[in-house]
CSV table of C-alpha atoms in Angstrom, one decimal:
chain,number,residue,atom,x,y,z
A,1,MET,CA,-9.5,19.6,10.4
A,2,ASP,CA,-9.6,23.3,11.1
A,3,ALA,CA,-9.9,26.0,8.4
A,4,ALA,CA,-6.1,26.6,8.2
A,5,GLN,CA,-5.5,22.9,7.7
A,6,GLN,CA,-8.2,22.7,5.0
A,7,GLU,CA,-6.7,25.7,3.2
A,8,ALA,CA,-3.2,24.1,3.4
A,9,THR,CA,-4.5,20.8,2.0
A,10,ALA,CA,-6.4,22.6,-0.8
A,11,ARG,CA,-3.2,24.6,-1.7
A,12,ALA,CA,-1.1,21.4,-1.7
A,13,ARG,CA,-3.6,19.6,-4.0
A,14,GLU,CA,-3.6,22.6,-6.4
A,15,LEU,CA,0.2,22.5,-6.4
A,16,GLN,CA,0.1,18.8,-7.1
A,17,ARG,CA,-2.3,19.5,-10.0
A,18,ASN,CA,0.2,22.0,-11.4
A,19,TRP,CA,3.2,19.8,-10.9
A,20,TYR,CA,1.8,16.4,-11.7
A,21,GLY,CA,-1.3,17.1,-13.8
A,22,GLU,CA,-3.7,16.0,-11.1
A,23,PRO,CA,-3.8,15.7,-7.3
A,24,LEU,CA,-1.6,12.8,-6.2
A,25,GLY,CA,-4.4,11.2,-4.3
A,26,ALA,CA,-6.3,10.7,-7.6
A,27,LEU,CA,-3.2,9.7,-9.5
A,28,PHE,CA,-2.2,7.1,-6.8
A,29,ARG,CA,-5.7,5.7,-6.5
A,30,LYS,CA,-5.7,5.1,-10.3
A,31,LEU,CA,-2.5,3.2,-10.0
A,32,ILE,CA,-3.8,1.2,-7.1
A,33,ASP,CA,-6.9,0.3,-9.0
A,34,ASP,CA,-5.3,-0.3,-12.4
A,35,LEU,CA,-2.4,-2.4,-11.1
A,36,GLY,CA,-4.4,-4.2,-8.3
A,37,LEU,CA,-2.2,-2.9,-5.5
A,38,ASN,CA,-2.8,-1.7,-2.0
A,39,GLN,CA,-1.2,1.5,-0.6
A,40,ALA,CA,1.6,-0.4,1.1
A,41,ARG,CA,2.6,-2.2,-2.2
A,42,LEU,CA,2.4,1.0,-4.2
A,43,ALA,CA,4.6,2.8,-1.6
A,44,ALA,CA,7.1,-0.1,-1.8
A,45,ALA,CA,7.1,0.0,-5.6
A,46,LEU,CA,7.7,3.8,-5.6
A,47,GLY,CA,10.4,3.6,-2.9
A,48,LEU,CA,8.3,5.7,-0.4
A,49,SER,CA,7.3,4.9,3.1
A,50,ALA,CA,3.7,4.2,3.6
A,51,PRO,CA,3.2,7.3,5.8
A,52,MET,CA,4.8,9.5,3.1
A,53,LEU,CA,2.5,8.0,0.5
A,54,SER,CA,-0.5,8.7,2.7
A,55,GLN,CA,0.7,12.3,3.3
A,56,LEU,CA,1.0,12.9,-0.4
A,57,MET,CA,-2.4,11.3,-1.1
A,58,SER,CA,-4.2,13.3,1.5
A,59,GLY,CA,-2.5,16.6,0.6
A,60,GLN,CA,-0.6,17.0,3.8
A,61,ARG,CA,2.5,17.1,1.7
A,62,ALA,CA,2.5,18.6,-1.8
A,63,LYS,CA,5.7,17.5,-3.5
A,64,ILE,CA,7.5,14.3,-4.2
A,65,GLY,CA,11.1,15.4,-3.3
A,66,ASN,CA,13.0,12.6,-5.0
A,67,PRO,CA,13.2,12.8,-8.8
A,68,ALA,CA,13.7,9.0,-9.0
A,69,VAL,CA,10.3,8.5,-7.3
A,70,VAL,CA,8.7,10.9,-9.9
A,71,GLN,CA,10.3,8.7,-12.6
A,72,ARG,CA,8.9,5.6,-11.0
A,73,VAL,CA,5.4,7.1,-10.9
A,74,GLN,CA,5.7,7.8,-14.6
A,75,LEU,CA,6.9,4.2,-15.3
A,76,LEU,CA,4.0,2.8,-13.2
A,77,GLN,CA,1.5,5.0,-15.2
A,78,GLU,CA,3.0,3.7,-18.4
A,79,LEU,CA,2.7,0.1,-17.1
A,80,ALA,CA,-0.9,0.7,-16.0
A,81,ALA,CA,-1.7,1.9,-19.5
A,82,GLN,CA,-0.1,-1.3,-21.0
A,83,VAL,CA,-2.2,-3.5,-18.6
A,84,ALA,CA,-5.3,-1.6,-19.5
A,85,ASP,CA,-4.8,-2.0,-23.3
A,86,GLY,CA,-3.9,-5.7,-22.8
A,87,SER,CA,-0.3,-5.5,-24.1
A,88,VAL,CA,1.0,-6.6,-20.6
A,89,SER,CA,-0.5,-9.4,-18.5
A,90,ALA,CA,-1.0,-9.2,-14.8
A,91,ALA,CA,2.0,-11.6,-14.2
A,92,GLU,CA,4.2,-9.5,-16.5
A,93,ALA,CA,3.0,-6.4,-14.7
A,94,THR,CA,4.1,-7.9,-11.3
A,95,ASP,CA,7.6,-8.6,-12.7
A,96,ARG,CA,7.8,-5.1,-14.2
A,97,MET,CA,6.8,-3.5,-10.9
A,98,ASP,CA,9.7,-5.4,-9.3
A,99,GLU,CA,12.0,-3.9,-11.9
A,100,ILE,CA,10.6,-0.4,-11.3
A,101,LYS,CA,11.0,-0.8,-7.6
A,102,LYS,CA,14.7,-1.7,-7.9
A,103,SER,CA,15.4,1.0,-10.4
A,104,PRO,CA,17.2,4.2,-9.5
A,105,GLY,CA,14.5,6.0,-11.4
A,106,GLY,CA,16.1,5.5,-14.8
A,107,SER,CA,14.6,3.8,-17.8
A,108,VAL,CA,14.1,0.2,-16.7
A,109,LEU,CA,11.8,-0.6,-19.7
A,110,SER,CA,14.3,0.5,-22.4
A,111,ASN,CA,14.7,-3.0,-23.8
A,112,THR,CA,11.0,-3.4,-24.6
A,113,THR,CA,9.2,-2.7,-27.8
A,114,GLN,CA,7.2,0.0,-26.1
A,115,THR,CA,10.1,2.4,-25.9
A,116,THR,CA,11.6,2.0,-29.4
A,117,ASN,CA,10.3,1.7,-32.9
A,118,SER,CA,11.4,-0.9,-35.5
A,119,SER,CA,14.5,1.1,-36.4
A,120,GLY,CA,15.7,1.1,-32.8
A,121,ALA,CA,15.0,4.8,-32.3
A,122,PRO,CA,13.2,5.9,-29.2
A,123,THR,CA,9.4,6.4,-29.5
A,124,VAL,CA,8.1,10.0,-29.3
A,125,LYS,CA,6.5,9.2,-26.0
A,126,ARG,CA,9.9,8.0,-24.6
A,127,VAL,CA,11.6,11.2,-25.8
A,128,VAL,CA,8.9,13.4,-24.3
A,129,ARG,CA,9.1,11.6,-21.0
A,130,GLU,CA,12.9,12.0,-20.9
A,131,ILE,CA,12.5,15.7,-21.6
A,132,GLN,CA,9.8,16.0,-18.9
A,133,SER,CA,11.9,14.0,-16.4
A,134,LEU,CA,15.0,16.2,-17.0
A,135,LEU,CA,13.0,19.4,-16.6
A,136,ARG,CA,11.2,18.2,-13.5
A,137,SER,CA,14.5,17.1,-11.9
A,138,VAL,CA,15.8,20.6,-12.3
A,139,ALA,CA,12.8,22.5,-10.9
A,140,ALA,CA,9.3,22.0,-9.6
A,141,ALA,CA,6.4,22.5,-12.0
A,142,GLY,CA,5.3,25.6,-10.2
A,143,ASP,CA,8.8,27.1,-10.6
A,144,ILE,CA,8.8,26.1,-14.3
A,145,ILE,CA,5.5,27.9,-14.8
A,146,ASP,CA,6.8,31.0,-13.0
A,147,ALA,CA,9.8,30.9,-15.4
A,148,ALA,CA,7.6,30.5,-18.4
A,149,ASP,CA,5.5,33.5,-17.3
A,150,THR,CA,8.6,35.6,-17.0
A,151,LEU,CA,9.8,34.5,-20.5
A,152,ALA,CA,6.4,34.8,-22.2
A,153,PRO,CA,6.5,38.5,-23.2
A,154,THR,CA,9.8,38.2,-25.0
A,155,HIS,CA,10.1,34.5,-25.8
A,156,PRO,CA,6.6,33.0,-26.1
A,157,GLU,CA,7.7,29.8,-27.9
A,158,LEU,CA,10.2,29.0,-25.1
A,159,ALA,CA,7.6,29.8,-22.5
A,160,GLU,CA,5.2,27.4,-24.2
A,161,PHE,CA,7.9,24.7,-24.3
A,162,LEU,CA,8.5,25.1,-20.5
A,163,ARG,CA,4.8,25.0,-19.7
A,164,VAL,CA,4.0,21.9,-21.9
A,165,TYR,CA,7.1,19.8,-21.0
A,166,GLY,CA,7.8,21.1,-17.5
A,167,ALA,CA,4.3,21.1,-16.0
A,168,GLY,CA,1.9,19.6,-18.6
A,169,ARG,CA,0.5,16.2,-19.3
A,170,THR,CA,2.5,13.7,-21.3
A,171,ALA,CA,-0.2,13.5,-24.0
A,172,ASP,CA,-0.1,17.3,-24.5
A,173,ALA,CA,3.7,17.2,-24.7
A,174,VAL,CA,3.6,14.4,-27.3
A,175,ALA,CA,1.1,16.4,-29.4
A,176,HIS,CA,3.4,19.5,-29.1
A,177,TYR,CA,6.5,17.4,-30.0
A,178,GLN,CA,4.7,15.9,-33.1
A,179,SER,CA,3.4,19.3,-34.2
A,180,HIS,CA,7.0,20.7,-34.2
A,181,GLN,CA,8.6,18.0,-36.3
A,182,SER,CA,9.3,18.8,-39.9
């Protein structure tokens, strides 16, 4: 790889860090490890070709162009966390991955106890993920950060909202959401 290619790859990984919270190679490797997949099965679950997944992982491509795929990534991250904490078995995870694979990117887990509380209202995490998904379907994280920078001098609270929900990690957005409830 020549210097120009190395620079382009480094730039793509930095954009991925801004847009998705970390480079996609690291994010996808965690999903592969946590869910016991290989790259081909992860690509299939996300609705990507294996070469596209490889290009995203290696930094040859920076952005996931399809918002439905981004939503599936988020659903798989949520599923991996449930497997890690023991609330979902490996067999259940396989069934859920099939549901995620078939989904148009919407909420395929909405009928589980993980997304609603005892009153039937969505959990804070679900609300936050919906806000994040909506913002990220409108603009890339880098563009959202640029908009936040433009707004910051006159509307700092709105700029913070855009940064946290449009380009930040879900855990940070959940904390922000909770801190702004009365």
